[in-house]
CSV table of C-alpha atoms and ligand atoms in Angstrom, one decimal:
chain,number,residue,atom,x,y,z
D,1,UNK,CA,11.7,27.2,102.5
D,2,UNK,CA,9.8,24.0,104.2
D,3,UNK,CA,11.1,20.8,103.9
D,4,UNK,CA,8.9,17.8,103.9
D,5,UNK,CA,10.4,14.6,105.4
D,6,UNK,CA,7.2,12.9,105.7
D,7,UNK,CA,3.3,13.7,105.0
D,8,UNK,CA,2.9,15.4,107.7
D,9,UNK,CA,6.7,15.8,109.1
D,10,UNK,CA,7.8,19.6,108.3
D,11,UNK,CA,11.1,21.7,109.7
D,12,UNK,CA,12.3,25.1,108.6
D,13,UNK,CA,15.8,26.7,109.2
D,14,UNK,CA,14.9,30.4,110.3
D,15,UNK,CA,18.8,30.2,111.3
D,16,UNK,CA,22.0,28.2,111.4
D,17,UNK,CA,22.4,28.1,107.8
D,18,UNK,CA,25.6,28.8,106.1
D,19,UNK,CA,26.7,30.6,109.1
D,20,UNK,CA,27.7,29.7,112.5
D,21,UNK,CA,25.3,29.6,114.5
D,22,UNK,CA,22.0,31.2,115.0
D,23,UNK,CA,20.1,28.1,115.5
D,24,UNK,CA,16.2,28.6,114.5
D,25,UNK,CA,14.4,25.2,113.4
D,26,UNK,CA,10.7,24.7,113.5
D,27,UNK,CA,9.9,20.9,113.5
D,28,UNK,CA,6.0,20.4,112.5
D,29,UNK,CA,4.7,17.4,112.8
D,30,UNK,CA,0.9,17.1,112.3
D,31,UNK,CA,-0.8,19.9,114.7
D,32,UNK,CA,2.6,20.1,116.9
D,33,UNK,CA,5.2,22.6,116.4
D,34,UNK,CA,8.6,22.9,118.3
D,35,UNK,CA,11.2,25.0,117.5
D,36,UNK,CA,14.8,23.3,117.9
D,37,UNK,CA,16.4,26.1,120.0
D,38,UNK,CA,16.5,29.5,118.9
D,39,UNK,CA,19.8,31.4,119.7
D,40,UNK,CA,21.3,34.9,118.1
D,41,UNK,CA,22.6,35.0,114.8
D,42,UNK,CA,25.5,37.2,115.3
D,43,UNK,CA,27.3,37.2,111.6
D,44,UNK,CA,23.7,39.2,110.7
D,45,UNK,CA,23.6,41.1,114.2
D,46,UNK,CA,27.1,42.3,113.2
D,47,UNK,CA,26.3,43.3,109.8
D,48,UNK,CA,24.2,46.1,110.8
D,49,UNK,CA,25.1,46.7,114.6
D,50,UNK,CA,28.4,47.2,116.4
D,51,UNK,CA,28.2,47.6,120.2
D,52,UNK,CA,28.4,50.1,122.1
D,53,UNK,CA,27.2,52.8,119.6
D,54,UNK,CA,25.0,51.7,117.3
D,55,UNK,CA,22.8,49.2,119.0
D,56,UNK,CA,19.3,48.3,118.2
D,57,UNK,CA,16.7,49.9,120.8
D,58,UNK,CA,14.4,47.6,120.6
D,59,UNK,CA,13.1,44.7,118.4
D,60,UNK,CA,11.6,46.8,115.2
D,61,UNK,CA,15.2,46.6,114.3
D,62,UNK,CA,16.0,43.1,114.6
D,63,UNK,CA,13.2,42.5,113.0
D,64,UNK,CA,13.5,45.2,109.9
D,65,UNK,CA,17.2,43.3,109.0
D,66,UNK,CA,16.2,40.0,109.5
D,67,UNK,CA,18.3,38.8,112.3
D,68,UNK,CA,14.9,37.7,113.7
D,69,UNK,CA,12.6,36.0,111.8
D,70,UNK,CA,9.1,37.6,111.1
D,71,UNK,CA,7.1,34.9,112.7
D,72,UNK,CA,4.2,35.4,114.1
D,73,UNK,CA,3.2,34.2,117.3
D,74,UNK,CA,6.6,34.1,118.6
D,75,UNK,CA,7.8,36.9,120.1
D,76,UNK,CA,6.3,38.3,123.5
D,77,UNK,CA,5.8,41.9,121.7
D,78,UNK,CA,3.5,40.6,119.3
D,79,UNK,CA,0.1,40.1,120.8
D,80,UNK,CA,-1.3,37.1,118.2
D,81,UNK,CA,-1.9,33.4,120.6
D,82,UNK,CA,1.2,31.5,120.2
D,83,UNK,CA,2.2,29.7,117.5
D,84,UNK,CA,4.5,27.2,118.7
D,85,UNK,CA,3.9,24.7,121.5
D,86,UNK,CA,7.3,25.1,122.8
D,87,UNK,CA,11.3,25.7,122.2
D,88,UNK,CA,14.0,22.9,123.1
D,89,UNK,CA,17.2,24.6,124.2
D,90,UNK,CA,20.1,22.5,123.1
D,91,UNK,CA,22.6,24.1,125.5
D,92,UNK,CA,23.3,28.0,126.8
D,93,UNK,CA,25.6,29.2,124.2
D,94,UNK,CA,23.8,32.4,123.0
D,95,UNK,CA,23.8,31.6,119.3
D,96,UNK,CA,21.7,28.4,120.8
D,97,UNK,CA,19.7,30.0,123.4
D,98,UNK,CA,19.8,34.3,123.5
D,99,UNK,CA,16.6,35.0,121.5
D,100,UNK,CA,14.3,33.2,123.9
D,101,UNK,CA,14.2,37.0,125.8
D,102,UNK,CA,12.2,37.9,123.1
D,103,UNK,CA,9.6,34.7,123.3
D,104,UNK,CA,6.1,35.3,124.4
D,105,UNK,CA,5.9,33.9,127.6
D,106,UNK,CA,3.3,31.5,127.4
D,107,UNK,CA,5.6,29.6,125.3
D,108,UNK,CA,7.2,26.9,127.7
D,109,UNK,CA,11.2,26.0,126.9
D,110,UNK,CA,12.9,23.1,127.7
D,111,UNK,CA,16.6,22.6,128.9
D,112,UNK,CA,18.4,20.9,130.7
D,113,UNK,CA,18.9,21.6,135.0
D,114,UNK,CA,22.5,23.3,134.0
D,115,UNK,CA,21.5,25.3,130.8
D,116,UNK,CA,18.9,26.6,133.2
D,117,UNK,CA,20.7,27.8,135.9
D,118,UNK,CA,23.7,29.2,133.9
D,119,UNK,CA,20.3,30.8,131.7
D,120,UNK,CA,19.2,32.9,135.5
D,121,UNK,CA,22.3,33.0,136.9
D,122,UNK,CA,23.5,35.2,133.5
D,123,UNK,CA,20.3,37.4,133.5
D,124,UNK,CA,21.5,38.1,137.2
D,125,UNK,CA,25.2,39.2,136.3
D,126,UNK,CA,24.4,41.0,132.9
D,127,UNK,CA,23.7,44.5,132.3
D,128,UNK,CA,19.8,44.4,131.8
D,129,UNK,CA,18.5,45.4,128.1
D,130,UNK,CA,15.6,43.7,125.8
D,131,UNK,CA,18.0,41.3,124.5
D,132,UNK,CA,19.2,40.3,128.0
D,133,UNK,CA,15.6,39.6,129.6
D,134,UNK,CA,14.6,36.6,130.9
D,135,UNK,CA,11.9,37.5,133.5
D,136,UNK,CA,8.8,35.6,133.4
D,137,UNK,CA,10.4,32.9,130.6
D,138,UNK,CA,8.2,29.4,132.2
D,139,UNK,CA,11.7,26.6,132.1
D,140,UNK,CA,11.3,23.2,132.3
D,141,UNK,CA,14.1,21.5,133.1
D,142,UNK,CA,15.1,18.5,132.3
D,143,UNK,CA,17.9,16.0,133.1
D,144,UNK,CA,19.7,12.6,131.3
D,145,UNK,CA,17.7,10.3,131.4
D,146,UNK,CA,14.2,11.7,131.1
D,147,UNK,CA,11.9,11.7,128.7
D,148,UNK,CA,8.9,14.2,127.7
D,149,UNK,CA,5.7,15.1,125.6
D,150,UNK,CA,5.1,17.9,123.6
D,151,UNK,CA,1.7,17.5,121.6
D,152,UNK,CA,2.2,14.0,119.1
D,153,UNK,CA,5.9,14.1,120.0
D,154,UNK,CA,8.2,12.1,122.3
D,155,UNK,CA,11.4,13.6,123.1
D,156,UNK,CA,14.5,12.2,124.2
D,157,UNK,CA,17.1,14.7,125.3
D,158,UNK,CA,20.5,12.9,125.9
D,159,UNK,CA,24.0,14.9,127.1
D,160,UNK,CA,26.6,15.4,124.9
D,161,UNK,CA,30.4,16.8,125.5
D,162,UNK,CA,31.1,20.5,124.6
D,163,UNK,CA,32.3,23.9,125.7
D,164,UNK,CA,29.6,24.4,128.3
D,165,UNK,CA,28.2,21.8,130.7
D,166,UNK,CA,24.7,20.8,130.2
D,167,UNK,CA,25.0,20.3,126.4
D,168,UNK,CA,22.4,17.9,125.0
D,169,UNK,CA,21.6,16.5,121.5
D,170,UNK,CA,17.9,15.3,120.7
D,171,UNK,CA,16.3,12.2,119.7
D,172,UNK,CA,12.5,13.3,118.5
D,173,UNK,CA,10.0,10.7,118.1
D,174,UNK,CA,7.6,11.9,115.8
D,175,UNK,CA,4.1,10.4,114.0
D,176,UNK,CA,6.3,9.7,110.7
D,177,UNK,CA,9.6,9.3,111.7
D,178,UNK,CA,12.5,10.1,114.3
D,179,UNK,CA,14.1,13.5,114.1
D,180,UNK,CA,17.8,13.5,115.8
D,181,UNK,CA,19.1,17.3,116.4
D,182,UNK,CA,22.9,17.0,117.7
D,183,UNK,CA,23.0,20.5,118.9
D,184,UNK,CA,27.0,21.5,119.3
D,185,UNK,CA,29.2,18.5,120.0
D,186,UNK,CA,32.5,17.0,120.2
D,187,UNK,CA,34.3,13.8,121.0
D,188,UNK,CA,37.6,15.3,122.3
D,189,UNK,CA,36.7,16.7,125.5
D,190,UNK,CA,36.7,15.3,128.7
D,191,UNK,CA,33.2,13.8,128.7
D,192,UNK,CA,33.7,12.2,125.2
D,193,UNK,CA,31.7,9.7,126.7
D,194,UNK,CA,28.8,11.3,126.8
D,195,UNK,CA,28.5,12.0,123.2
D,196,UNK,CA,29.1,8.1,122.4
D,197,UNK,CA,25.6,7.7,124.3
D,198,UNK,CA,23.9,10.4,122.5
D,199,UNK,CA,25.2,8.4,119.2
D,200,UNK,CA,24.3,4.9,120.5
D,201,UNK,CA,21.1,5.8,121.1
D,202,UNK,CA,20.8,8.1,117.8
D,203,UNK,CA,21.7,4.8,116.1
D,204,UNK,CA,18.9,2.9,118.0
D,205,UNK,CA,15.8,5.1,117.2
D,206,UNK,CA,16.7,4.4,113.1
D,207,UNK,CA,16.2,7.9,112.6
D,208,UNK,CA,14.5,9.4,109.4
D,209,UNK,CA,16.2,12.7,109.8
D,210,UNK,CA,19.7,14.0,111.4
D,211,UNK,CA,20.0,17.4,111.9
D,212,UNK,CA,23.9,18.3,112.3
D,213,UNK,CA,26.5,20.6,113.0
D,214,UNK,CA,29.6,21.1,110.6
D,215,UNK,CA,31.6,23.9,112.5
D,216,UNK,CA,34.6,22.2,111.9
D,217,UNK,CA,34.7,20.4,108.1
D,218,UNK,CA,36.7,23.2,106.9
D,219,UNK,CA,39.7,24.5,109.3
D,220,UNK,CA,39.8,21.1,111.1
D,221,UNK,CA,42.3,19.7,113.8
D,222,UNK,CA,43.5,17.3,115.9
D,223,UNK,CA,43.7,18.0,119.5
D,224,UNK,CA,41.9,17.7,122.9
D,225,UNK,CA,41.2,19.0,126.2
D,226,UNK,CA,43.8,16.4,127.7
D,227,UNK,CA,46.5,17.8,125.3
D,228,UNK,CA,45.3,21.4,126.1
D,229,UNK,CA,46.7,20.7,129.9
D,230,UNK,CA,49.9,19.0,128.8
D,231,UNK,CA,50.2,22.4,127.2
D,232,UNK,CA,49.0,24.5,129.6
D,233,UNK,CA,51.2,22.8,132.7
D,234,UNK,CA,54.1,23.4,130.2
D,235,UNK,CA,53.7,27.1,130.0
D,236,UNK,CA,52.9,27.3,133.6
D,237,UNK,CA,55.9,25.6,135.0
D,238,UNK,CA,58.3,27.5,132.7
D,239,UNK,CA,57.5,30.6,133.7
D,240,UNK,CA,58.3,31.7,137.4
D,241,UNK,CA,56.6,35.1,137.5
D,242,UNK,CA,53.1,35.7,137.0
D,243,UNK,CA,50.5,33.5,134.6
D,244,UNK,CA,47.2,35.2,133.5
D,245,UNK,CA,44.8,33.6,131.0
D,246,UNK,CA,41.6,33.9,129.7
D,247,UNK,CA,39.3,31.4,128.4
D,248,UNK,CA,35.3,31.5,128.1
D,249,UNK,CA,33.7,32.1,131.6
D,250,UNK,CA,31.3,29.2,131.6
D,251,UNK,CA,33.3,26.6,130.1
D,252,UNK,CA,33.9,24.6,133.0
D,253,UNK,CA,35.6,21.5,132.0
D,254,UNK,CA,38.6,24.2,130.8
D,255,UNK,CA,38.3,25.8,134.7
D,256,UNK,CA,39.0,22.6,135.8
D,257,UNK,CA,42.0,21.9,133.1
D,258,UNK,CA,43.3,25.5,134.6
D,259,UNK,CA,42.5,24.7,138.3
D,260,UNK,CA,44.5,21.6,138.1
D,261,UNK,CA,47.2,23.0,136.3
D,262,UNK,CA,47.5,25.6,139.1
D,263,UNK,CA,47.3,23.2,141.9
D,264,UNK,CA,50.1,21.1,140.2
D,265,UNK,CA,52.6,24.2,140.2
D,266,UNK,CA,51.2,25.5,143.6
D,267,UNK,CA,49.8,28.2,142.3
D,268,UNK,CA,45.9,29.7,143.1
D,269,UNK,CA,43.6,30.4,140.3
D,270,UNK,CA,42.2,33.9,140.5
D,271,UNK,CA,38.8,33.9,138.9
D,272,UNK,CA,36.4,36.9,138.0
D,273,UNK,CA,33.8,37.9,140.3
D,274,UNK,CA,31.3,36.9,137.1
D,275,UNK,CA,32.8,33.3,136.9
D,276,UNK,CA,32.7,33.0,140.9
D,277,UNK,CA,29.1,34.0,140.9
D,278,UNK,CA,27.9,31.7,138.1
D,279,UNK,CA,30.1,28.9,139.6
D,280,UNK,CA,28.7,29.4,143.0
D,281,UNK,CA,24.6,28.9,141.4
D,282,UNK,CA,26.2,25.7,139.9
D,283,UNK,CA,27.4,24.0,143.2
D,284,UNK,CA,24.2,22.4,143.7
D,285,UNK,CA,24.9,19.9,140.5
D,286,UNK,CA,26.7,17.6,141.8
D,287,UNK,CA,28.0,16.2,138.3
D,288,UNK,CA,29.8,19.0,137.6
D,289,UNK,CA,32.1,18.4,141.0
D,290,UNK,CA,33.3,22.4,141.4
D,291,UNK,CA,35.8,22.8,143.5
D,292,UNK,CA,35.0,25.3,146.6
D,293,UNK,CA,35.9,29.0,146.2
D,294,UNK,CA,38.0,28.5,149.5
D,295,UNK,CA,40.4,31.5,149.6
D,296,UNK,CA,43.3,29.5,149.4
D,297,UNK,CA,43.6,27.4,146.0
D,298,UNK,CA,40.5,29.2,144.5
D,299,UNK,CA,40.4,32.8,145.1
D,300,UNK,CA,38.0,35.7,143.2
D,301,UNK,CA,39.6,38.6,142.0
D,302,UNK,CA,37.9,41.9,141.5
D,303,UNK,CA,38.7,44.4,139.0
D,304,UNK,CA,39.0,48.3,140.3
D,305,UNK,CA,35.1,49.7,140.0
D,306,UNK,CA,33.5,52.5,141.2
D,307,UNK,CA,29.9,51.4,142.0
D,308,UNK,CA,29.4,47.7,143.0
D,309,UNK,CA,26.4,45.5,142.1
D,310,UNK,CA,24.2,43.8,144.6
D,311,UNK,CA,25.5,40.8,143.0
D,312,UNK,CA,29.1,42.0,143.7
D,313,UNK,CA,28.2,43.1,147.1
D,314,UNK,CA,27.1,40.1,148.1
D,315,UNK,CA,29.9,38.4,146.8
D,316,UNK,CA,32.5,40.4,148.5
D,317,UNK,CA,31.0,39.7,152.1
D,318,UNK,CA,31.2,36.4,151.7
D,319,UNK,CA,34.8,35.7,150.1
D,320,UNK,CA,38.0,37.0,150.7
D,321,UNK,CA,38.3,38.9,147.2
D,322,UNK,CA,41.7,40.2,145.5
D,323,UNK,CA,42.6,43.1,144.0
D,324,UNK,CA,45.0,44.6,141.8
D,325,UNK,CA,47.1,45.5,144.6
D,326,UNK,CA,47.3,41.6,146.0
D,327,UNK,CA,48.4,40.1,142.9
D,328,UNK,CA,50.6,42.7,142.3
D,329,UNK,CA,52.3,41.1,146.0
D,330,UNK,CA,51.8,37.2,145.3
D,331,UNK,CA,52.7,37.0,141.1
D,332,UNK,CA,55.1,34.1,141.6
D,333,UNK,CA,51.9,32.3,143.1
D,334,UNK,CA,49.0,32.7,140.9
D,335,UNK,CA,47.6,32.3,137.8
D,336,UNK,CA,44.7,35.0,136.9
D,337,UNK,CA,41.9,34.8,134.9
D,338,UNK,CA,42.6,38.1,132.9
D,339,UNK,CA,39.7,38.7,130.1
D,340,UNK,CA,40.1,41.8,127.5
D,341,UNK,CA,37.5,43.7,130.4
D,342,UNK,CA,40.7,43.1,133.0
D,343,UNK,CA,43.5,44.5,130.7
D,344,UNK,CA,42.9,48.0,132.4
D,345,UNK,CA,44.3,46.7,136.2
D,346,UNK,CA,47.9,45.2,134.2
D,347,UNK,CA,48.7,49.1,134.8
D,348,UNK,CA,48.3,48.7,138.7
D,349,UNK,CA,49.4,44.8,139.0
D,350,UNK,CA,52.6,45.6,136.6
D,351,UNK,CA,53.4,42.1,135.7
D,352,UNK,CA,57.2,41.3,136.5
D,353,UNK,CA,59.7,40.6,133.4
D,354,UNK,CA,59.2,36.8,132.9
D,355,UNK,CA,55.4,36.8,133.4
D,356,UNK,CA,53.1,35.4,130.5
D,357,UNK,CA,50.0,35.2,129.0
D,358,UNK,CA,48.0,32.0,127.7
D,359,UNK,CA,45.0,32.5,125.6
D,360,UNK,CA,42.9,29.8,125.5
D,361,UNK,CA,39.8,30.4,123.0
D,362,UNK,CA,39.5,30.4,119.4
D,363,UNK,CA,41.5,32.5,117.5
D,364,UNK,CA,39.2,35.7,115.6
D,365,UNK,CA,37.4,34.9,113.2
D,366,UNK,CA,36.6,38.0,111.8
D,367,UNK,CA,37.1,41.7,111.3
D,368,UNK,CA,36.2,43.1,114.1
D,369,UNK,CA,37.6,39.9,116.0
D,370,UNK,CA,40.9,41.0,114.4
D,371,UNK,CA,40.9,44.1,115.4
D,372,UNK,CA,40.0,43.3,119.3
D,373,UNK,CA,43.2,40.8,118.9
D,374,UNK,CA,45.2,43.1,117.9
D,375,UNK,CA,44.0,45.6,121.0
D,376,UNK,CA,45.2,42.3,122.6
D,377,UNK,CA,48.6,42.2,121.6
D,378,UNK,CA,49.0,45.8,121.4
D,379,UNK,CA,48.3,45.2,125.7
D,380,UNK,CA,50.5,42.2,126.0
D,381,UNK,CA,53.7,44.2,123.9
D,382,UNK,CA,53.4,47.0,126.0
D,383,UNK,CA,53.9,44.7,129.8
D,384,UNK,CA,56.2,42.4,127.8
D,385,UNK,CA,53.9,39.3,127.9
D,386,UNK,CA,54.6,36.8,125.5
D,387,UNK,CA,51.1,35.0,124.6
D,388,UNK,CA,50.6,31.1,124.0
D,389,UNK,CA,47.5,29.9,121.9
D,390,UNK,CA,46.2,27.1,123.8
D,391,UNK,CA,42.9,25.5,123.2
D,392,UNK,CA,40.9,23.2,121.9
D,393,UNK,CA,37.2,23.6,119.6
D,394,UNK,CA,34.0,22.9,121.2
D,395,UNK,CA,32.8,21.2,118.0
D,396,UNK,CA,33.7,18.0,116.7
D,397,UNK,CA,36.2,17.2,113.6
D,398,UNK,CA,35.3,16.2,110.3
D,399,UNK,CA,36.2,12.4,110.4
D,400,UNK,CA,34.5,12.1,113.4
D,401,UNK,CA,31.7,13.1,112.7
D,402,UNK,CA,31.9,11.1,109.3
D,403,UNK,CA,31.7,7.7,111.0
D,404,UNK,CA,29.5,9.1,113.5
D,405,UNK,CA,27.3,9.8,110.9
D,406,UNK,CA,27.4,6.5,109.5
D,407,UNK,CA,27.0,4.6,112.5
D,408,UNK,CA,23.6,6.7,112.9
D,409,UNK,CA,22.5,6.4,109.1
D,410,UNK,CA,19.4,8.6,109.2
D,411,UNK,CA,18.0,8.7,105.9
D,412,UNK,CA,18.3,12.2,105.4
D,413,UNK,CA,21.0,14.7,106.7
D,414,UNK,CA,20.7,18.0,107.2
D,415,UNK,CA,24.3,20.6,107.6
D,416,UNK,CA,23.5,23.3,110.2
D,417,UNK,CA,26.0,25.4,112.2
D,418,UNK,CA,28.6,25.8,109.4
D,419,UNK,CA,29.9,27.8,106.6
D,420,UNK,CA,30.4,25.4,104.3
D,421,UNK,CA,27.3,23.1,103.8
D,422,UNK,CA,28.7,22.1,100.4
D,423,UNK,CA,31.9,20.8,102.0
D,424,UNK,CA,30.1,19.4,104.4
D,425,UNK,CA,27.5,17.4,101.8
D,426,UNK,CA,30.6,16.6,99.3
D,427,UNK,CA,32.7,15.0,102.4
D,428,UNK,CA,30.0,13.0,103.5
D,429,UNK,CA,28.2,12.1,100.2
D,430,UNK,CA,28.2,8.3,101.0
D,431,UNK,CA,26.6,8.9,104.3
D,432,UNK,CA,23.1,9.1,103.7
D,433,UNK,CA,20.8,11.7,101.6
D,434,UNK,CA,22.3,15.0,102.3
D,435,UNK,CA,19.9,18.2,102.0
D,436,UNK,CA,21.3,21.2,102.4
D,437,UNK,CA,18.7,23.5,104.2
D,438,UNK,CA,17.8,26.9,102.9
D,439,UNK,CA,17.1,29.5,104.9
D,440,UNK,CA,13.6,30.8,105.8
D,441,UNK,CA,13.5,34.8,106.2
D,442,UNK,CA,10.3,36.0,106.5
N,1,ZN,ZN1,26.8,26.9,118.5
N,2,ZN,ZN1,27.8,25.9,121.6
């Protein structure tokens, strides 16, 4: 279903309704069309496919279920001229960003400087498959601060705080009317301030339309990345054996919460060779201030394999990388990044009575997220790891986002990025006009 905002002033959801995630939008205005980034929906991926077994082969799958839209002009395996003028990648998260593999390539997309190098420096690391593929995409980056032209519209992409660095909302100048996409964001991270410009500006442009996520208006809480190291320093300075953790690999501002924790109780962080690869193509951006993979208080650890990458190769000659049989020697000094792929080397490492294990991402949120948890645990019993659940959301809370909503006042809102539009619409009635989006299948 289309909704009209104006004459001539059009957007349809092909994603990110009632769901989380999936993010498909189509703005239209007059003879320009943009779609407002165009990421994986996962809850419908997952209703038909379950990795590694029953995987789709290519897109004729995808497409059959609906988990991508039939759109024509689109996709780089349909051979009609392209029917959008270009996509605008709100961040890297893969419900935001993974279905611009299958884009045809004379599409341009816009993102900003880190979304694009954590974009190639992932097709680099990741097993290659259809879904994976970004060869040949044409990026243009962007960065705070700039503006651009797409066709009759002026866009305005301004940073927000979230999970992943390089996280912008958008402020769309249109012929009828300014469109205002947040994208995912928060106020509770470390670069709160960041957001408050996005809103400021939001505010400014009197905006006809806000696009908005609602991850959080049902399952809400009160916390932030400074209380997540109080937390963390907590854990790690009450246990005297060995820490491992594991939070998402490219959520840097939660590195640096684990970095610093570690350097406070002399301890290295041991990261994966993925994370050290990724943060070594991210060095360059000076905003992001890494710290240097030194070999001292920032080491890379390698899990046993039996056929390197090039990627890994290269890696290896150039640091000093740890293995099983190292941390095994130096527990009482580190704390290691240990994701479910790392479980395998507790059997070599044997973690010493008094060791523990923080997790620090969301809790599942479904079945088969249950069931991987569970694996988890059943892991964790077995070494005699307690686990802590510490964290933080990526996505802002309900009040929040209430009187950030009325300090924008758009005339019309639009829920995206939740379950529970309805909640969403009823909490904020006295906000402005709330429309809750239907989605478009075919
Ligand atoms: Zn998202
Ligand atoms: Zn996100």
């Amino acid at each position: 279903m289309k909704s009209s905002v104006g004459n001539g002033l059009k957007l349809t959801f092909y994603g990110g309704v009632n769901e989380i995630g999936g993010n498909k939008i189509l703005l239209e205005d007059a003879d320009t069309r943009v779609l407002l980034d165009f990421g994986m929906s996962f809850s419908e991926r997952r209703r038909f496919y379950h990795e590694p077994y029953l995987s789709p082969r290519d897109e004729k799958g995808l497409l059959e279920f609906g988990i991508l839209p039939a759109f024509k002009g689109v996709y780089r395996f349909d051979l009609s001229s392209p029917a959008v003028d270009a996509v605008l990648l709100s961040h890297s998260h893969s419900d935001h960003a993974s279905c611009v593999c299958f884009l045809n390539r004379e599409i341009p997309v816009y993102c900003g400087e880190t979304t694009a190098s954590l974009l190639r420096s992932l097709n680099e690391v990741r097993a290659r498959s259809f879904e994976t593929d970004i060869d040949g995409l044409q990026i243009r980056a962007f960065r705070t601060g700039d503006r651009f032209k797409v066709g009759s519209l002026e866009i305005e992409p301004i940073h927000v705080d979230h999970s992943v660095p390089g996280a912008y909302g958008f402020i769309i100048h249109a012929s009828e009317g300014t469109v205002v996409y947040t994208g995912d964001f928060r106020i509770h991270g470390v670069k709160a301030q960041m957001t408050h410009e996005f809103v400021e500006e939001a505010e400014r442009a009197d905006p006809a339309v806000m696009i908005c996520e609602g991850t959080n208006i049902s399952g809400a809480d009160v916390s932030s990345e400074d209380e997540v190291k109080t937390k963390l320093d907590k854990v790690v300075k009450g246990t005297d054996r060995l820490v491992l953790a594991d939070f998402s690999y490219a959520d840097i501002d939660r590195f640096r919460t684990f970095y610093e924790v570690a350097q406070k109780n002399k301890r290295c962080l041991a990261i994966s060779m993925r994370q050290a690869y990724i943060f070594d193509r991210l060095r360059h951006e000076e905003d992001l201030d890494l710290p240097e993979i030194d070999g001292e208080s920032l080491v890379v650890f390698q899990r046993s394999r039996k056929k390197l990458h090039k990627w890994e190769d290269e890696l290896r000659n150039r640091f000093n990388v740890k293995e099983s049989k190292d941390i095994k020697n130096m527990q009482e000094s580190v704390l290691m990044v240990c994701s479910l792929f790392d479980l395998r080397e507790l059997i070599e490492i044997r973690p010493k009575s008094g060791s523990s294990y923080i997790h620090s991402s969301s809790e599942p949120v479904n079945e088969e997220g249950e069931i991987e948890f569970t694996r988890l645990l059943n892991w964790l019993d077995h070494f005699g790891l307690p686990m802590y659940q510490i964290h933080c959301s990526g996505h802002i809370m309900p009040n929040e986002l209430k009187s950030i909503m009325a300090e924008v006042n758009a005339k019309k809102i639009y829920p995206i990025h939740t379950e529970h539009p309805e909640l969403f619409a009823k909490f904020m009635a006295n906000c402005g006009e709330i429309e809750l989006p239907r989605k478009q299948d075919r």
